[in-house]
């Protein structure tokens, strides 16, 4: 995010998401976010009068929009869009990152869920909304590939759940195997849902 394109508020939301995905909510301080974003510390109160909770909720919202927006890019990169191909592309984003950078970061939405969802209703609601913002485009993509509309949302939930679980296991094991296993095992089930509607 170049400074010329994004103001301090947007940079702080992005930075919060990046720090949360690496360190969790508890270890991410407001000053850390300002420093990471290259923003004046005094701007925190100005842009986030609700404090850390507001910043976390906005970072989670950003992450949900980012994940939802990636779905179209994944589809555009597939020669022949299939449900299994979409899921493989979703997982490849993580396997590529882990093979390139190591297993230092996970999903900021999952991190916020673990760290804060039981503590504050607003964060729980922000996390639920972020998952819905991600699930919607996945379900829409599945419908476009021939999955019956009544089943697309359930399969989108399954895909995101499997991906999030595989991310956690990959980080714990320091190995991409959980991600590649999820792709291999879930792919046929996803494609069968599209084939059965033909």
Short mmCIF file of C-alpha atoms in Angstrom, two decimals:
data_model
loop_
_atom_site.label_atom_id
_atom_site.label_comp_id
_atom_site.label_asym_id
_atom_site.label_seq_id
_atom_site.Cartn_x
_atom_site.Cartn_y
_atom_site.Cartn_z
CA UNK A 1 0.00 0.00 0.00
CA UNK A 2 1.80 3.09 -1.21
CA UNK A 3 1.45 6.22 0.89
CA UNK A 4 0.49 8.24 -2.18
CA UNK A 5 -2.52 6.00 -2.78
CA UNK A 6 -3.67 5.46 0.79
CA UNK A 7 -4.04 7.83 3.69
CA UNK A 8 -2.97 7.12 7.26
CA UNK A 9 -6.34 5.65 8.24
CA UNK A 10 -6.33 3.06 5.46
CA UNK A 11 -2.68 2.23 6.14
CA UNK A 12 -3.42 1.69 9.83
CA UNK A 13 -6.31 -0.68 9.08
CA UNK A 14 -4.11 -2.64 6.68
CA UNK A 15 -1.22 -2.65 9.16
CA UNK A 16 -3.50 -3.84 11.95
CA UNK A 17 -4.64 -6.76 9.78
CA UNK A 18 -1.03 -7.68 9.01
CA UNK A 19 0.08 -7.50 12.63
CA UNK A 20 -2.98 -9.41 13.87
CA UNK A 21 -2.38 -12.20 11.37
CA UNK A 22 1.20 -12.49 12.60
CA UNK A 23 0.96 -11.74 16.34
CA UNK A 24 -2.71 -12.04 17.28
CA UNK A 25 -4.91 -9.32 18.73
CA UNK A 26 -3.48 -9.39 22.23
CA UNK A 27 0.10 -8.76 21.11
CA UNK A 28 -0.83 -6.07 18.59
CA UNK A 29 -0.64 -2.65 20.22
CA UNK A 30 -1.98 0.59 18.83
CA UNK A 31 1.51 2.09 18.78
CA UNK A 32 2.77 -0.93 16.87
CA UNK A 33 0.08 -0.36 14.26
CA UNK A 34 0.96 3.33 13.89
CA UNK A 35 4.66 2.51 13.53
CA UNK A 36 3.99 -0.27 10.98
CA UNK A 37 1.75 2.08 8.99
CA UNK A 38 4.20 4.98 9.18
CA UNK A 39 1.40 7.10 10.63
CA UNK A 40 1.60 9.66 13.42
CA UNK A 41 0.68 8.15 16.80
CA UNK A 42 -1.63 11.07 17.46
CA UNK A 43 -3.76 10.05 14.50
CA UNK A 44 -4.91 6.85 16.25
CA UNK A 45 -7.42 8.62 18.49
CA UNK A 46 -8.52 10.82 15.62
CA UNK A 47 -9.28 7.96 13.23
CA UNK A 48 -10.27 5.34 15.80
CA UNK A 49 -12.13 7.05 18.66
CA UNK A 50 -13.41 3.60 19.67
CA UNK A 51 -9.82 2.56 20.42
CA UNK A 52 -8.29 -0.79 19.75
CA UNK A 53 -11.63 -2.58 19.47
CA UNK A 54 -12.70 -0.32 16.61
CA UNK A 55 -9.35 -0.77 14.87
CA UNK A 56 -9.49 -4.56 15.25
CA UNK A 57 -13.05 -4.66 13.94
CA UNK A 58 -12.12 -2.56 10.92
CA UNK A 59 -9.05 -4.71 10.23
CA UNK A 60 -11.23 -7.81 10.36
CA UNK A 61 -13.71 -6.17 7.98
CA UNK A 62 -10.86 -5.31 5.60
CA UNK A 63 -9.66 -8.93 5.70
CA UNK A 64 -13.13 -10.26 4.87
CA UNK A 65 -13.42 -7.90 1.91
CA UNK A 66 -9.93 -8.82 0.76
CA UNK A 67 -10.68 -12.57 0.91
CA UNK A 68 -14.00 -12.09 -0.87
CA UNK A 69 -12.35 -9.99 -3.56
CA UNK A 70 -9.69 -12.63 -4.16
CA UNK A 71 -12.33 -15.11 -5.34
CA UNK A 72 -12.77 -13.33 -8.68
CA UNK A 73 -9.00 -13.19 -9.16
CA UNK A 74 -8.67 -16.90 -8.42
CA UNK A 75 -11.39 -17.69 -10.95
CA UNK A 76 -9.76 -15.47 -13.57
CA UNK A 77 -6.54 -17.45 -13.16
CA UNK A 78 -8.20 -20.81 -13.86
CA UNK A 79 -8.20 -22.12 -17.44
CA UNK A 80 -11.38 -24.06 -16.70
CA UNK A 81 -13.16 -22.94 -13.52
CA UNK A 82 -14.18 -25.84 -11.30
CA UNK A 83 -15.07 -25.94 -7.62
CA UNK A 84 -11.94 -27.98 -6.89
CA UNK A 85 -9.84 -25.54 -8.89
CA UNK A 86 -11.20 -22.62 -6.91
CA UNK A 87 -10.45 -24.35 -3.62
CA UNK A 88 -6.97 -25.30 -4.81
CA UNK A 89 -6.31 -21.65 -5.70
CA UNK A 90 -7.55 -20.51 -2.30
CA UNK A 91 -5.18 -22.95 -0.60
CA UNK A 92 -2.29 -22.18 -2.96
CA UNK A 93 -2.26 -18.58 -1.72
CA UNK A 94 -1.26 -20.00 1.67
CA UNK A 95 1.06 -22.78 0.52
CA UNK A 96 2.92 -20.26 -1.64
CA UNK A 97 3.25 -17.83 1.27
CA UNK A 98 4.38 -20.50 3.70
CA UNK A 99 6.93 -21.96 1.30
CA UNK A 100 8.25 -18.47 0.52
CA UNK A 101 8.08 -16.73 3.92
CA UNK A 102 7.66 -19.43 6.53
CA UNK A 103 4.72 -20.11 8.80
CA UNK A 104 4.70 -16.84 10.71
CA UNK A 105 1.22 -15.56 9.80
CA UNK A 106 -2.33 -16.81 9.54
CA UNK A 107 -5.73 -15.36 8.80
CA UNK A 108 -6.49 -12.15 10.75
CA UNK A 109 -10.18 -13.09 10.92
CA UNK A 110 -9.33 -16.38 12.58
CA UNK A 111 -6.88 -14.67 14.93
CA UNK A 112 -9.51 -12.16 16.00
CA UNK A 113 -11.99 -14.98 16.52
CA UNK A 114 -9.62 -16.84 18.81
CA UNK A 115 -8.41 -13.79 20.70
CA UNK A 116 -11.47 -11.57 21.01
CA UNK A 117 -14.79 -13.01 19.84
CA UNK A 118 -15.72 -14.35 23.27
CA UNK A 119 -14.78 -11.05 24.91
CA UNK A 120 -16.64 -8.45 22.89
CA UNK A 121 -19.90 -8.65 21.00
CA UNK A 122 -18.77 -6.08 18.45
CA UNK A 123 -15.70 -8.10 17.50
CA UNK A 124 -17.73 -11.30 17.30
CA UNK A 125 -20.16 -9.50 14.98
CA UNK A 126 -17.28 -8.10 12.91
CA UNK A 127 -15.77 -11.57 12.56
CA UNK A 128 -19.12 -13.10 11.57
CA UNK A 129 -19.63 -10.34 9.00
CA UNK A 130 -16.11 -10.88 7.61
CA UNK A 131 -16.72 -14.57 7.13
CA UNK A 132 -20.06 -13.80 5.44
CA UNK A 133 -18.34 -11.25 3.17
CA UNK A 134 -15.92 -13.98 2.13
CA UNK A 135 -18.48 -16.80 1.93
CA UNK A 136 -20.82 -14.86 -0.38
CA UNK A 137 -18.45 -14.63 -3.36
CA UNK A 138 -17.37 -18.26 -2.90
CA UNK A 139 -21.01 -19.40 -2.96
CA UNK A 140 -21.73 -17.21 -5.97
CA UNK A 141 -18.74 -18.67 -7.80
CA UNK A 142 -19.90 -22.20 -7.01
CA UNK A 143 -23.36 -21.43 -8.35
CA UNK A 144 -21.76 -20.10 -11.52
CA UNK A 145 -19.96 -23.42 -11.91
CA UNK A 146 -23.15 -25.46 -11.71
CA UNK A 147 -23.54 -26.10 -7.99
CA UNK A 148 -27.23 -25.83 -7.05
CA UNK A 149 -27.95 -22.54 -5.30
CA UNK A 150 -29.39 -24.37 -2.29
CA UNK A 151 -26.09 -26.15 -1.74
CA UNK A 152 -23.59 -23.47 -2.71
CA UNK A 153 -23.62 -21.63 0.64
CA UNK A 154 -23.09 -24.87 2.56
CA UNK A 155 -20.17 -25.85 0.36
CA UNK A 156 -18.69 -22.35 0.63
CA UNK A 157 -18.85 -22.72 4.42
CA UNK A 158 -17.17 -26.11 4.14
CA UNK A 159 -14.41 -24.73 1.90
CA UNK A 160 -13.63 -21.81 4.20
CA UNK A 161 -13.81 -24.00 7.31
CA UNK A 162 -11.47 -26.59 5.78
CA UNK A 163 -9.07 -23.89 4.63
CA UNK A 164 -8.98 -22.15 8.02
CA UNK A 165 -8.41 -25.45 9.81
CA UNK A 166 -5.66 -26.43 7.38
CA UNK A 167 -3.97 -23.04 7.88
CA UNK A 168 -3.92 -23.57 11.66
CA UNK A 169 -2.58 -27.10 11.32
CA UNK A 170 0.05 -26.03 8.77
CA UNK A 171 1.32 -23.36 11.15
CA UNK A 172 1.37 -25.80 14.07
CA UNK A 173 3.18 -28.49 12.07
CA UNK A 174 5.36 -26.04 10.10
CA UNK A 175 4.36 -28.01 7.00
CA UNK A 176 2.01 -27.31 4.08
CA UNK A 177 0.77 -30.91 4.16
CA UNK A 178 -2.57 -30.07 5.84
CA UNK A 179 -3.30 -27.62 3.01
CA UNK A 180 -2.37 -30.02 0.23
CA UNK A 181 -4.32 -32.81 1.94
CA UNK A 182 -7.45 -30.63 2.21
CA UNK A 183 -7.21 -29.79 -1.50
CA UNK A 184 -6.75 -33.42 -2.52
CA UNK A 185 -9.54 -34.80 -0.32
CA UNK A 186 -12.13 -32.05 -0.68
CA UNK A 187 -11.72 -31.50 -4.44
CA UNK A 188 -13.69 -34.54 -5.66
CA UNK A 189 -16.60 -33.77 -3.30
CA UNK A 190 -16.77 -30.18 -4.56
CA UNK A 191 -16.66 -31.18 -8.22
CA UNK A 192 -19.29 -33.87 -7.69
CA UNK A 193 -21.68 -31.18 -6.46
CA UNK A 194 -21.33 -29.33 -9.76
CA UNK A 195 -21.51 -32.45 -11.91
CA UNK A 196 -24.67 -33.66 -10.18
CA UNK A 197 -26.48 -30.50 -11.20
CA UNK A 198 -25.72 -30.91 -14.91
#
